[in-house]
Amino acid sequence: MQSTTIRRAAEQDAEPLTALVQGSRAYQGQYAPMVSGYRVTADYLARHEVFTAVDPAGHLLGFYALVLEPPELDLMFVADTAQGSGVGRLLVAHMKERAAAAGLTHVRVVSHPPAEKFYRRLGAERVGTVAPLLPKVTWERPELRFAVAAPSPLREARPPGAGVADPVPPTARQR
């Protein structure tokens, strides 16, 4: 398998990220209203820790958005064609390292119901249920939490958002 690079999202990524969200098979049928009209904006990218996973040719494989205050994985999407290839696992590992570098001890996830098993396989624990947000979200959603380990003292600490590119964490490298 080819390598995957994780890099900080830039303003020009807003439209491709929006297309990934709106085109996700996971949000078809009863879940379609949740992403209908949703846009990832340049302002959103500037305000949050948003990282993309790309293949060697630069094709978008997925992304996540980490909100630091309060700590929450706000968005995480993997392209339909990349699901099952380990991209989601890479993104979660990267998110946890970014959270640790920011000094967070946990990250909340309000999960899309079908994604709960994925998050739990990666170590999140269920802590509750979030009520529907009418009119777009008409179903309860699992509330999960990832514990975040303190960064290793052997690794050089960088402040969140430092630089444009961010390498894939060594522990989450995919080949």
Protein backbone atom coordinates (compact mmCIF):
# COMPACT_ATOMS: atom_id res chain seq x y z
CA MET A 1 0.00 0.00 0.00
CA GLN A 2 1.23 3.50 -0.80
CA SER A 3 2.03 5.96 1.96
CA THR A 4 -0.43 8.47 3.28
CA THR A 5 0.56 11.97 4.34
CA ILE A 6 -1.30 14.00 6.91
CA ARG A 7 -1.03 17.76 6.51
CA ARG A 8 -2.69 20.87 7.88
CA ALA A 9 -5.70 21.91 5.82
CA ALA A 10 -5.35 25.18 3.93
CA GLU A 11 -7.90 27.65 2.61
CA GLN A 12 -7.92 25.99 -0.83
CA ASP A 13 -9.03 22.73 0.83
CA ALA A 14 -12.42 24.14 1.86
CA GLU A 15 -14.29 23.10 -1.30
CA PRO A 16 -12.82 19.57 -1.57
CA LEU A 17 -13.56 18.99 2.15
CA THR A 18 -17.12 20.23 1.64
CA ALA A 19 -17.52 17.86 -1.33
CA LEU A 20 -16.23 14.95 0.78
CA VAL A 21 -18.76 15.70 3.54
CA GLN A 22 -21.71 16.17 1.21
CA GLY A 23 -20.87 13.15 -0.93
CA SER A 24 -20.31 10.67 1.91
CA ARG A 25 -22.32 7.45 1.55
CA ALA A 26 -22.55 7.38 5.35
CA TYR A 27 -24.90 10.36 5.17
CA GLN A 28 -27.39 9.07 2.65
CA GLY A 29 -30.97 8.13 3.39
CA GLN A 30 -32.21 9.08 6.85
CA TYR A 31 -28.88 10.81 7.67
CA ALA A 32 -28.82 13.05 4.56
CA PRO A 33 -30.43 16.11 6.22
CA MET A 34 -27.49 16.42 8.63
CA VAL A 35 -25.02 17.35 5.87
CA SER A 36 -27.44 18.94 3.44
CA GLY A 37 -26.08 22.41 2.75
CA TYR A 38 -23.12 21.90 5.10
CA ARG A 39 -19.96 23.79 4.12
CA VAL A 40 -16.41 23.60 5.40
CA THR A 41 -15.31 27.23 5.12
CA ALA A 42 -11.91 28.90 5.02
CA ASP A 43 -12.84 30.59 8.31
CA TYR A 44 -13.55 27.20 9.91
CA LEU A 45 -10.16 25.93 8.70
CA ALA A 46 -8.43 28.97 10.19
CA ARG A 47 -10.16 28.64 13.59
CA HIS A 48 -9.67 24.91 14.19
CA GLU A 49 -7.08 22.15 13.97
CA VAL A 50 -8.07 20.64 10.62
CA PHE A 51 -5.82 18.04 9.01
CA THR A 52 -6.17 16.14 5.76
CA ALA A 53 -4.93 12.72 4.72
CA VAL A 54 -3.68 12.64 1.13
CA ASP A 55 -2.15 9.98 -1.08
CA PRO A 56 1.19 10.49 -2.88
CA ALA A 57 -0.63 12.12 -5.84
CA GLY A 58 -2.29 14.60 -3.47
CA HIS A 59 -5.78 13.06 -3.67
CA LEU A 60 -7.89 13.69 -0.57
CA LEU A 61 -8.47 10.51 1.44
CA GLY A 62 -10.03 12.02 4.55
CA PHE A 63 -9.82 14.72 7.20
CA TYR A 64 -10.59 15.59 10.79
CA ALA A 65 -11.29 18.78 12.71
CA LEU A 66 -10.24 19.11 16.34
CA VAL A 67 -11.82 21.88 18.40
CA LEU A 68 -9.57 22.73 21.33
CA GLU A 69 -12.07 24.52 23.58
CA PRO A 70 -14.01 22.59 24.62
CA PRO A 71 -12.06 19.57 23.35
CA GLU A 72 -14.06 17.81 20.65
CA LEU A 73 -13.53 15.91 17.43
CA ASP A 74 -15.96 18.06 15.48
CA LEU A 75 -15.64 16.43 12.07
CA MET A 76 -14.04 13.28 10.70
CA PHE A 77 -14.65 11.92 7.25
CA VAL A 78 -12.88 9.28 5.18
CA ALA A 79 -13.52 9.14 1.44
CA ASP A 80 -15.79 6.26 0.50
CA THR A 81 -13.04 4.82 -1.72
CA ALA A 82 -10.51 4.90 1.16
CA GLN A 83 -12.66 3.29 3.84
CA GLY A 84 -11.19 0.11 5.25
CA SER A 85 -7.65 1.09 4.23
CA GLY A 86 -6.49 2.41 7.61
CA VAL A 87 -6.91 6.12 6.82
CA GLY A 88 -9.40 6.61 9.65
CA ARG A 89 -7.05 4.93 12.11
CA LEU A 90 -4.22 7.23 10.97
CA LEU A 91 -6.39 10.31 11.39
CA VAL A 92 -7.48 9.32 14.91
CA ALA A 93 -3.88 8.60 15.96
CA HIS A 94 -2.80 11.98 14.57
CA MET A 95 -5.71 13.75 16.28
CA LYS A 96 -4.76 12.22 19.63
CA GLU A 97 -1.16 13.37 19.21
CA ARG A 98 -2.31 16.90 18.34
CA ALA A 99 -4.62 16.89 21.35
CA ALA A 100 -1.78 15.75 23.62
CA ALA A 101 0.51 18.47 22.24
CA ALA A 102 -2.22 21.00 23.07
CA GLY A 103 -2.31 19.72 26.66
CA LEU A 104 -5.73 18.07 26.41
CA THR A 105 -6.53 15.04 28.55
CA HIS A 106 -9.57 13.88 26.59
CA VAL A 107 -11.47 14.56 23.37
CA ARG A 108 -15.24 14.29 23.10
CA VAL A 109 -16.85 12.73 20.03
CA VAL A 110 -20.55 13.01 19.22
CA SER A 111 -20.65 10.15 16.76
CA HIS A 112 -22.66 9.42 13.68
CA PRO A 113 -24.47 6.27 14.94
CA PRO A 114 -22.95 3.89 12.35
CA ALA A 115 -19.42 5.17 13.22
CA GLU A 116 -19.62 4.33 16.94
CA LYS A 117 -18.06 0.87 16.51
CA PHE A 118 -15.14 2.40 14.60
CA TYR A 119 -14.36 4.89 17.37
CA ARG A 120 -14.73 2.24 20.07
CA ARG A 121 -12.31 -0.08 18.24
CA LEU A 122 -9.78 2.76 18.40
CA GLY A 123 -10.16 3.19 22.15
CA ALA A 124 -13.02 5.65 22.65
CA GLU A 125 -15.43 4.83 25.43
CA ARG A 126 -19.12 5.60 25.37
CA VAL A 127 -20.07 8.16 28.00
CA GLY A 128 -23.64 8.97 27.05
CA THR A 129 -26.15 9.85 24.37
CA VAL A 130 -26.84 13.23 22.77
CA ALA A 131 -30.45 14.16 22.03
CA PRO A 132 -31.61 15.02 18.50
CA LEU A 133 -31.07 18.55 17.15
CA LEU A 134 -34.22 19.18 15.19
CA PRO A 135 -34.90 19.68 12.36
CA LYS A 136 -31.73 18.26 10.74
CA VAL A 137 -30.76 15.61 13.30
CA THR A 138 -33.79 13.52 14.23
CA TRP A 139 -31.94 10.68 15.97
CA GLU A 140 -29.98 10.24 19.18
CA ARG A 141 -26.20 10.14 18.78
CA PRO A 142 -23.61 8.26 20.84
CA GLU A 143 -21.35 10.47 22.95
CA LEU A 144 -17.85 9.03 23.24
CA ARG A 145 -14.56 10.13 24.76
CA PHE A 146 -10.97 9.45 23.79
CA ALA A 147 -8.46 9.60 26.62
CA VAL A 148 -5.36 11.46 25.53
CA ALA A 149 -1.95 10.46 26.85
CA ALA A 150 0.60 13.12 27.67
CA PRO A 151 3.20 13.56 24.94
CA SER A 152 6.34 11.50 25.32
CA PRO A 153 9.18 13.52 26.87
CA LEU A 154 11.49 12.04 24.24
CA ARG A 155 9.59 13.69 21.39
CA GLU A 156 10.08 17.34 20.63
CA ALA A 157 6.92 19.20 21.53
CA ARG A 158 5.46 21.60 18.97
CA PRO A 159 2.63 23.99 19.61
CA PRO A 160 -0.64 23.08 17.90
CA GLY A 161 -0.87 24.50 14.41
CA ALA A 162 2.88 25.00 14.01
CA GLY A 163 3.77 25.00 10.34
CA VAL A 164 1.70 24.10 7.31
CA ALA A 165 2.67 20.45 7.06
CA ASP A 166 2.57 17.86 9.80
CA PRO A 167 4.07 14.41 9.31
CA VAL A 168 2.14 11.28 10.10
CA PRO A 169 2.98 10.24 13.67
CA PRO A 170 5.58 7.45 13.67
CA THR A 171 3.20 5.21 15.61
CA ALA A 172 0.52 5.65 12.95
CA ARG A 173 2.60 5.34 9.77
CA GLN A 174 0.88 3.50 6.94
CA ARG A 175 2.72 1.88 4.02
